Structure formats: C-alpha cells, structure tokens
Amino acid sequence: MGLNRSWVESANSPDADFPLNNLPCGVFSTGAEEPRCGMAIGDFVLDVSGLEAAGHLALDGGPLLDVPFWNEVMAAGPEVWASLRAQVTALLAEGAERVAEPYLHRRNEVELHLPFLVSEYTDFYAGRHHAFNVGTMFRGPENALPPNWLHIPIGYNGRASSVVVSGTDVRRPWGQVKGPDDQAPRFAPSARFDIELEMGAVVGLPSDHGQPVTVEEADAMIFGYVLLNDWSARDIQAWEYQPLGPFQSKATATTISPWIVTRAALEPFRTATPAREKPLLAYLQEPRPLLYDIALEVGLTPEGGQETIISRTNYAEMYYSAAQQLAHHTVSGCAMNTGDLLGSGTISGPAKESCGSLLELSWGGKEPFEIAGGRRSFIEDGDRLTLRGHARGDGYRIGFGACSGKVIPALADPYRRD
Ligand code: MN
C-alpha cells in the first residue's frame, strides 16, 4: 500500500511525518483556549473535537472528543477506533469536499499537551543488547544477562506522575550516591544523568482483574505507540537498584512524544522478534509477527550549539514485543487499564553507534564520545536530547514527531524553603 493522498498538500510529501496514512492522536491548544483533541495531518493539526461538535464526525457512544485526552476514545474499543480513522480519512482524502478546512491549525502555532491521562506506567528491560551492555558494566560479562532474562520480559512499576510531554524541561535531580571510592553514601546532584531511548505502548482496552490475557488479546488491547525517554540517573541507580530495581533514579521524568501513532497506522510495518535463544513458555509465544520496523535516532544539542545525531537504531531490535510484555503483565491476574503506558526498555542495536543510552555510548563514562564542538560522557546542563522515529512505507512515512527535553541545572539546595 502506498501513500494515501490528501487535499492537505503538505501531507503528500514522501518525508512528511504525518501523511493521511498516519493520523496520530494528540491534544492541542491555541492561544488561551482550552486544550482539545486533534490529529496531525501534514503541517497542520485537525481539530477533531470541533468537527465532532459540529456534527461532521459521529462516534458510537459519543461525544468522545469533548475532553482534553484520548482515554474515552481508547476505552470505546476497536470498532470506534476504526470508524474514527475511516471518517477522518474520508474528510481529508484528495477530492473530498473541504468541510474540514476551517478546523485546520498550523502545527507550529499550537501548543501540544499530554495526549492521554496516564493511568499507570510500567517500564521493561527488553532489549538484548542494552541488557548485555549494562549488565557487563554493572556485574561483568559472565553475569551480564540475569538467568531469567531470556525467559521473562523483566519490568518494574514506574510512576505515572513522572510522565511529561515533549518540550518540558527536565531538572537534574539530587539523590543518594555512593561511588567506588566513597566510604559512605553522599547526597548530591546526579553527575551521571542519562537518557533511555524507548517506545511506549499505550493500552486502549482494559483487562479484567484476575484474568490473564493471551499475547494475541494483548496486541488487540494496544491503541498505539509513542516515543519515550526514560531519563535515568545512573549514579543513583547503581547504588539503589538491588534488590528491588530502580526507584528514584527513574522517577525524575519520563518524556513522551505528543502524538499517539495508532496500531492501525503501523500495521504495514509488522516484523518478527529476533530468533529465540531459549524457547519461551507457551503463554509468551507470538502467534505472528508483533514487533514493528521503526527507524529511531537520538540527537544531542548543547545550549547554543548545533545538534549531533549520537545514535541510530530500530525498534525491531527488541527481544520482546509490547504484546508479549502486556500479556506477561497480566499473568498474575493484574488488571490493565485504559491509559496504561508500557515502556519497551532501552532500544540498543549491536553496534556502538546504535546504543540507546549515553551510559553505553560512553561505556560507563570511560570512553567519552565526540559531538559537534565537544565531547560527552553523560548529559550536561543545557543539553537538549531529542528522540525521533519513523516507519518507511512506499512513497510515504509514518512519523512520531519529536520527543524532546532540555536538562536544566539542579536546584542549588533542594531543601531550602523560601
Ligand atoms: Mn527504561
């Protein structure tokens, strides 16, 4: 399937992130107006909330778009998702009557907000290369992959409150650190602040408490995907992580891209997970390819400087798909909710320049890497980190928009009260 042409000309360029084939879901505002639901098309945002209010869109159980989040649409289920996609496609298709034209806003003139209410956030550790690299640095190559890693998509329960939309500044955190030469832990700003390049799966349909779901059912529950940066304070993490995993080191912020790219838009880009090194238990086996071929990159821009692309990799590097992770999440009987966000785990490829964290790119800070006008081991104050991603089709691409955040200096004294 090729490009689906639109009368919105900027949507027809082969390098546009948001052709008619995409139609990702976001929340936007203009001026002092209240935030509302929109979909990206070419250089514009389509005010689908306004279209629904005016009767140009009709959804079962609606109105569903009169709130500043997509949770109501997500909870309404796949028939409504498909109906919305079909109606908006018809409104924007080449040759269609331009009733939607007054509902277009230039994308560079709107403010974008979190696209959904994040009910809970779970982060996985499902990239083979990342797990091996980090394990090697923390425990040595013999013990790099924990014995459970090839059998379980390992995860931890993160904080929904940490999730912020692209563009939000991220303040360098303070925390407890204990370096190899320290006799006792110290309280200090993180000196090894880092990113994790991840994809986030957004759960649309809930599951019942007490009822595990299959991998196939799990896939059908997923509404769409975002880019996700799991900001990580490595010095805090190294001291706190045993035996229950990361805690404060990952709680500073989790940045997501502002557009939920729907599963429907990504369907042509399905690809299989890599070959299994050990057979998976039956409940985790995939009935068909459930990963996606999505090219990813990370840019680092120092304050006042120019951007260097520091990593290029692909979502297809994951060992476990989001559907496998979601199915595993429910085996205990744990209920999943509309608005649950699942971080994939850091997506590193096999090569050094395909690593999804600075920890790996600088090999624990021992091998600083070059950027335009300098070198880096970890993030410095004023650095902007930007994740980008797209799937490439025949004559078009499905882009995610940027997932960007600037690191601002730590508070001078976090316990000072003015
Ligand atoms: Mn992570």
Coordinates of C-alpha atoms and ligand atoms in Angstrom, one line a residue:
M1 CA 0.0 0.0 0.0
G2 CA 1.4 3.4 -1.0
L3 CA 0.7 7.0 0.0
N4 CA -3.0 7.8 0.7
R5 CA -3.2 11.3 -0.9
S6 CA -4.9 14.2 0.8
W7 CA -6.0 17.6 -0.3
V8 CA -3.8 18.9 2.5
E9 CA -0.8 19.2 0.2
S10 CA 1.9 19.1 2.9
A11 CA 0.7 15.7 3.9
N12 CA 1.7 14.2 0.5
S13 CA 5.5 14.8 0.7
P14 CA 7.4 11.5 1.0
D15 CA 9.2 12.8 4.0
A16 CA 6.2 14.2 5.9
D17 CA 5.8 12.6 9.3
F18 CA 2.0 12.9 9.1
P19 CA 0.5 11.8 5.8
L20 CA -3.1 10.6 5.6
N21 CA -1.9 7.1 6.3
N22 CA -0.8 8.2 9.8
L23 CA -3.5 10.3 11.6
P24 CA -1.9 10.2 15.1
C25 CA -3.9 11.4 18.1
G26 CA -2.8 14.4 20.2
V27 CA -4.1 17.2 22.4
F28 CA -3.5 20.8 21.5
S29 CA -4.5 24.4 22.3
T30 CA -4.3 27.7 20.6
G31 CA -3.8 31.0 22.5
A32 CA -5.9 31.0 25.7
E33 CA -8.3 28.3 24.5
E34 CA -8.8 25.1 26.4
P35 CA -6.8 22.0 25.2
R36 CA -8.7 19.7 22.9
C37 CA -8.3 16.5 20.8
G38 CA -6.6 16.9 17.4
M39 CA -5.0 14.7 14.8
A40 CA -1.8 15.6 12.9
I41 CA -2.0 16.0 9.1
G42 CA 0.9 17.4 7.1
D43 CA 1.9 20.7 8.6
F44 CA -1.4 21.0 10.5
V45 CA -3.4 19.8 13.4
L46 CA -7.0 18.9 12.6
D47 CA -9.4 19.9 15.4
V48 CA -11.4 16.7 15.6
S49 CA -13.1 17.9 18.8
G50 CA -14.6 20.8 16.8
L51 CA -15.5 18.5 13.9
E52 CA -17.4 16.2 16.3
A53 CA -19.2 19.1 18.0
A54 CA -20.3 20.5 14.6
G55 CA -21.6 17.1 13.6
H56 CA -19.0 16.3 10.9
L57 CA -17.8 13.3 12.9
A58 CA -20.1 10.8 14.7
L59 CA -18.8 8.2 17.0
D60 CA -20.8 5.4 18.8
G61 CA -21.3 6.4 22.4
G62 CA -20.2 10.0 21.6
P63 CA -19.4 12.7 22.1
L64 CA -16.0 11.2 22.9
L65 CA -13.7 14.1 21.8
D66 CA -15.1 16.8 24.0
V67 CA -12.4 16.2 26.7
P68 CA -8.7 17.1 26.6
F69 CA -7.4 13.5 26.4
W70 CA -8.0 10.4 24.2
N71 CA -8.9 8.0 27.0
E72 CA -12.6 8.0 26.1
V73 CA -11.9 7.0 22.5
M74 CA -9.4 4.4 23.7
A75 CA -11.9 2.8 26.1
A76 CA -14.6 2.8 23.4
G77 CA -12.8 -0.1 21.6
P78 CA -11.6 -1.1 18.1
E79 CA -14.8 -0.5 16.2
V80 CA -14.8 3.1 17.3
W81 CA -11.1 3.4 16.5
A82 CA -11.7 2.1 13.0
S83 CA -14.7 4.3 12.5
L84 CA -12.9 7.4 13.5
R85 CA -10.0 6.6 11.2
A86 CA -12.3 5.9 8.3
Q87 CA -14.3 9.1 8.8
V88 CA -11.3 11.4 9.1
T89 CA -9.6 9.7 6.1
A90 CA -12.7 10.4 4.1
L91 CA -12.8 14.1 5.2
L92 CA -9.2 14.7 4.2
A93 CA -8.9 12.5 1.1
E94 CA -7.9 14.1 -2.2
G95 CA -11.0 15.2 -4.0
A96 CA -13.2 15.3 -0.8
E97 CA -15.3 18.4 -0.2
R98 CA -13.2 20.6 2.1
V99 CA -15.6 20.9 5.1
A100 CA -12.7 20.2 7.4
E101 CA -10.6 23.2 6.2
P102 CA -11.8 25.6 8.9
Y103 CA -10.7 23.1 11.5
L104 CA -7.0 23.0 10.5
H105 CA -4.4 24.8 12.6
R106 CA -0.8 25.3 11.7
R107 CA 1.2 22.8 13.8
N108 CA 3.9 25.3 14.6
E109 CA 1.3 27.7 16.0
V110 CA -0.3 25.4 18.6
E111 CA 0.8 24.1 22.0
L112 CA 0.8 20.4 22.4
H113 CA -0.2 18.7 25.7
L114 CA 0.0 15.1 27.1
P115 CA -2.3 13.2 24.6
F116 CA -3.8 10.9 27.3
L117 CA -4.3 10.5 31.0
V118 CA -1.6 8.1 32.0
S119 CA -3.2 5.7 34.5
E120 CA -0.1 3.8 35.3
Y121 CA 3.4 3.4 33.9
T122 CA 5.5 0.2 33.7
D123 CA 9.0 0.1 32.3
F124 CA 10.5 -3.0 30.8
Y125 CA 14.1 -4.1 30.2
A126 CA 13.5 -6.0 26.9
G127 CA 16.4 -5.0 24.7
R128 CA 19.0 -7.8 24.5
H129 CA 22.0 -5.5 23.5
H130 CA 21.2 -3.0 26.2
A131 CA 20.7 -5.6 28.9
F132 CA 24.0 -7.2 28.0
N133 CA 25.9 -3.9 27.8
V134 CA 24.6 -2.6 31.1
G135 CA 24.9 -6.0 32.8
T136 CA 28.5 -6.1 31.7
M137 CA 29.3 -2.7 33.2
F138 CA 27.4 -3.4 36.4
R139 CA 28.3 -7.1 37.0
G140 CA 30.9 -8.2 34.4
P141 CA 30.3 -10.1 31.1
E142 CA 29.9 -13.5 32.7
N143 CA 26.9 -12.3 34.8
A144 CA 25.7 -9.7 32.3
L145 CA 22.3 -11.3 31.4
P146 CA 20.5 -12.4 34.5
P147 CA 19.4 -16.1 34.4
N148 CA 15.7 -15.1 34.0
W149 CA 16.3 -12.6 31.1
L150 CA 15.7 -15.0 28.2
H151 CA 12.5 -16.3 29.8
I152 CA 10.8 -13.2 31.3
P153 CA 10.2 -9.7 29.9
I154 CA 11.7 -8.0 33.1
G155 CA 10.0 -4.8 34.2
Y156 CA 9.3 -2.6 37.2
N157 CA 6.4 -0.5 38.1
G158 CA 7.2 3.2 37.4
R159 CA 5.3 6.3 38.2
A160 CA 2.5 7.7 36.0
S161 CA 3.2 11.1 37.7
S162 CA 6.7 11.2 36.1
V163 CA 5.3 11.3 32.5
V164 CA 5.6 14.7 30.8
V165 CA 5.0 15.8 27.2
S166 CA 7.9 16.6 24.8
G167 CA 9.2 20.1 25.3
T168 CA 9.0 20.0 29.1
D169 CA 12.3 20.9 30.8
V170 CA 13.9 18.3 33.0
R171 CA 15.6 19.4 36.1
R172 CA 18.8 17.5 37.1
P173 CA 17.8 15.5 40.2
W174 CA 19.5 15.2 43.6
G175 CA 19.8 11.8 45.2
Q176 CA 21.8 9.3 47.2
V177 CA 25.0 8.3 45.5
K178 CA 27.9 6.1 46.6
G179 CA 30.9 5.9 44.2
P180 CA 33.5 3.1 44.4
D181 CA 35.8 5.4 46.4
D182 CA 33.2 6.7 48.8
Q183 CA 33.2 5.3 52.4
A184 CA 29.6 6.3 52.8
P185 CA 26.7 7.5 50.6
R186 CA 26.5 11.2 49.8
F187 CA 23.5 13.4 48.9
A188 CA 24.4 15.2 45.6
P189 CA 23.1 16.2 42.2
S190 CA 23.3 13.3 39.8
A191 CA 26.6 13.6 37.9
R192 CA 25.7 10.7 35.5
F193 CA 22.3 11.8 34.2
D194 CA 21.2 9.9 31.1
I195 CA 18.5 9.1 28.6
E196 CA 16.9 5.8 27.6
L197 CA 15.6 5.6 24.0
E198 CA 12.3 3.6 24.2
M199 CA 9.0 3.1 22.6
G200 CA 5.9 3.4 24.8
A201 CA 2.8 1.2 24.1
V202 CA -0.5 2.8 25.1
V203 CA -3.1 0.4 26.4
G204 CA -6.6 1.3 25.0
L205 CA -8.8 -1.6 26.2
P206 CA -8.6 -2.7 29.9
S207 CA -8.3 -6.3 31.1
D208 CA -10.3 -7.8 33.9
H209 CA -8.8 -8.3 37.4
G210 CA -7.9 -11.9 37.9
Q211 CA -8.0 -12.8 34.1
P212 CA -4.7 -13.2 32.3
V213 CA -4.7 -12.3 28.6
T214 CA -3.0 -14.1 25.7
V215 CA -0.4 -12.4 23.5
E216 CA -3.0 -12.1 20.7
E217 CA -5.5 -10.5 23.0
A218 CA -2.8 -8.2 24.4
D219 CA -2.0 -6.9 20.9
A220 CA -5.6 -6.1 20.3
M221 CA -5.7 -4.1 23.5
I222 CA -3.0 -1.7 22.4
F223 CA -4.3 1.6 20.9
G224 CA -1.0 2.9 19.7
Y225 CA 2.6 3.9 20.4
V226 CA 4.7 6.9 21.4
L227 CA 8.4 7.6 21.6
L228 CA 9.5 7.5 25.2
N229 CA 12.6 8.8 27.0
D230 CA 13.1 7.2 30.4
W231 CA 15.5 9.7 32.0
S232 CA 17.9 7.8 34.3
A233 CA 20.3 9.0 37.0
R234 CA 23.0 6.2 36.6
D235 CA 24.9 7.1 39.8
I236 CA 21.7 7.0 41.9
Q237 CA 20.6 3.8 40.1
A238 CA 23.8 1.9 40.7
W239 CA 23.5 2.5 44.5
E240 CA 19.8 1.9 44.9
Y241 CA 18.9 -0.8 42.4
Q242 CA 19.5 -4.0 44.4
P243 CA 17.4 -6.0 45.2
L244 CA 14.1 -4.4 44.0
G245 CA 15.2 -2.5 40.9
P246 CA 15.3 1.2 40.1
F247 CA 13.4 3.7 42.2
Q248 CA 14.3 7.4 42.5
S249 CA 16.9 7.1 39.6
K250 CA 14.0 6.8 37.2
A251 CA 11.3 9.0 38.9
T252 CA 12.6 12.4 37.8
A253 CA 10.8 12.4 34.4
T254 CA 9.6 10.2 31.6
T255 CA 9.2 12.3 28.4
I256 CA 6.8 11.1 25.7
S257 CA 6.2 12.4 22.1
P258 CA 2.9 14.3 21.8
W259 CA 1.2 12.1 19.2
I260 CA -0.1 8.6 19.7
V261 CA 0.6 6.8 16.5
T262 CA -2.2 4.2 16.2
R263 CA -1.7 0.5 15.8
A264 CA -3.7 0.7 12.5
A265 CA -1.2 3.2 11.0
L266 CA 1.7 0.9 12.0
E267 CA 0.1 -2.4 10.7
P268 CA 2.1 -2.4 7.4
F269 CA 5.4 -2.4 9.3
R270 CA 5.0 -5.5 11.3
T271 CA 8.1 -7.6 11.8
A272 CA 9.1 -10.6 13.9
T273 CA 11.1 -10.6 17.1
P274 CA 14.6 -12.0 16.8
A275 CA 15.2 -15.7 17.0
R276 CA 14.7 -17.1 20.5
E277 CA 17.9 -18.3 22.2
K278 CA 15.8 -20.3 24.6
P279 CA 12.2 -21.4 23.9
L280 CA 9.6 -19.3 25.6
L281 CA 6.9 -20.7 27.8
A282 CA 3.7 -21.2 25.8
Y283 CA 1.9 -18.1 27.2
L284 CA 4.6 -15.8 25.9
Q285 CA 4.9 -17.2 22.4
E286 CA 3.9 -15.0 19.5
P287 CA 1.2 -16.2 17.1
R288 CA 2.5 -13.9 14.3
P289 CA 5.0 -11.0 14.0
L290 CA 4.1 -8.4 16.6
L291 CA 7.1 -6.0 16.5
Y292 CA 7.5 -3.1 14.1
D293 CA 10.2 -1.8 11.8
I294 CA 10.7 1.7 13.1
A295 CA 13.9 3.6 12.5
L296 CA 15.0 5.6 15.6
E297 CA 17.6 8.3 16.3
V298 CA 18.8 10.4 19.2
G299 CA 20.0 14.0 18.8
L300 CA 22.0 15.9 21.4
T301 CA 22.1 19.7 21.2
P302 CA 24.2 21.6 23.6
E303 CA 23.0 25.0 24.8
G304 CA 23.5 27.4 21.9
G305 CA 25.2 24.7 19.8
Q306 CA 24.3 22.5 16.9
E307 CA 22.8 19.1 17.1
T308 CA 24.7 15.8 16.7
I309 CA 22.9 12.6 16.0
I310 CA 24.5 10.3 18.6
S311 CA 22.6 7.1 17.9
R312 CA 20.6 5.4 15.2
T313 CA 18.8 2.1 15.8
N314 CA 15.5 0.3 15.2
Y315 CA 12.6 -0.8 17.3
A316 CA 12.9 -4.2 15.6
E317 CA 16.0 -4.8 17.9
M318 CA 13.7 -5.7 20.8
Y319 CA 13.7 -9.2 22.1
Y320 CA 10.1 -9.0 23.4
S321 CA 7.2 -7.2 21.7
A322 CA 4.8 -4.9 23.6
A323 CA 2.1 -7.5 23.2
Q324 CA 4.4 -10.1 25.0
Q325 CA 5.1 -7.6 27.7
L326 CA 1.4 -6.8 28.2
A327 CA 0.5 -10.5 28.3
H328 CA 3.2 -11.1 30.9
H329 CA 1.9 -8.2 32.9
T330 CA -1.5 -9.9 33.4
V331 CA -0.3 -13.5 34.3
S332 CA -0.7 -12.7 38.0
G333 CA -4.2 -11.5 37.5
C334 CA -3.0 -7.9 37.4
A335 CA -5.7 -5.7 35.7
M336 CA -4.5 -3.4 33.0
N337 CA -6.4 -0.1 32.5
T338 CA -7.1 2.3 29.7
G339 CA -4.2 4.7 29.6
D340 CA -1.6 2.3 30.9
L341 CA 1.8 3.1 29.4
L342 CA 4.4 0.4 28.9
G343 CA 8.0 1.4 28.2
S344 CA 9.7 -1.0 25.9
G345 CA 13.1 -0.9 27.6
T346 CA 16.1 0.8 26.1
I347 CA 16.5 0.0 22.4
S348 CA 20.1 -0.5 21.6
G349 CA 21.4 -2.2 18.4
P350 CA 24.5 -4.4 18.2
A351 CA 26.9 -1.5 17.2
K352 CA 28.3 1.1 19.5
E353 CA 26.7 3.9 17.4
S354 CA 23.3 2.2 17.8
C355 CA 23.2 2.4 21.6
G356 CA 20.1 4.0 23.2
S357 CA 21.8 5.4 26.2
L358 CA 24.8 7.6 27.0
L359 CA 25.9 5.0 29.5
E360 CA 26.5 2.6 26.6
L361 CA 27.7 5.2 24.1
S362 CA 30.5 6.3 26.6
W363 CA 30.9 2.8 28.0
G364 CA 30.2 3.9 31.6
G365 CA 31.9 7.2 31.1
K366 CA 35.2 5.6 30.3
E367 CA 35.1 6.4 26.6
P368 CA 33.6 9.9 26.0
F369 CA 32.2 10.3 22.5
E370 CA 32.5 13.3 20.2
I371 CA 29.8 15.8 19.4
A372 CA 29.9 19.0 17.4
G373 CA 32.0 21.3 19.5
G374 CA 32.8 19.0 22.3
R375 CA 32.6 15.5 24.0
R376 CA 30.2 13.9 26.3
S377 CA 30.1 11.0 28.8
F378 CA 26.8 12.0 30.4
I379 CA 24.3 14.8 29.9
E380 CA 25.5 18.3 30.8
D381 CA 23.2 21.2 31.9
G382 CA 21.6 22.9 28.9
D383 CA 21.8 19.8 26.7
R384 CA 18.7 19.1 24.7
L385 CA 18.0 15.4 23.9
T386 CA 15.6 14.6 21.1
L387 CA 14.3 11.2 20.1
R388 CA 12.8 10.8 16.6
G389 CA 11.3 7.8 14.8
H390 CA 9.5 6.8 11.7
A391 CA 8.4 3.7 9.7
R392 CA 9.1 3.9 6.0
G393 CA 6.5 2.9 3.5
D394 CA 6.4 3.0 -0.3
G395 CA 6.4 6.8 -1.0
Y396 CA 5.4 7.8 2.5
R397 CA 6.4 7.5 6.1
I398 CA 4.7 7.2 9.5
G399 CA 6.5 9.6 11.8
F400 CA 6.1 10.1 15.5
G401 CA 7.1 13.7 15.9
A402 CA 9.9 14.7 18.3
C403 CA 10.3 13.6 21.9
S404 CA 12.5 16.3 23.3
G405 CA 13.6 17.6 26.6
K406 CA 16.3 20.1 27.9
V407 CA 18.1 19.4 31.1
I408 CA 18.3 22.4 33.4
P409 CA 20.6 22.8 36.4
A410 CA 19.9 21.1 39.7
L411 CA 18.4 23.2 42.5
A412 CA 21.2 24.9 44.5
D413 CA 19.7 23.5 47.7
P414 CA 16.7 21.1 47.3
Y415 CA 15.6 21.5 50.9
R416 CA 15.7 25.3 51.0
R417 CA 12.2 26.8 51.7
D418 CA 11.7 30.4 50.6
Ligands
MN1 MN 13.9 2.2 30.9

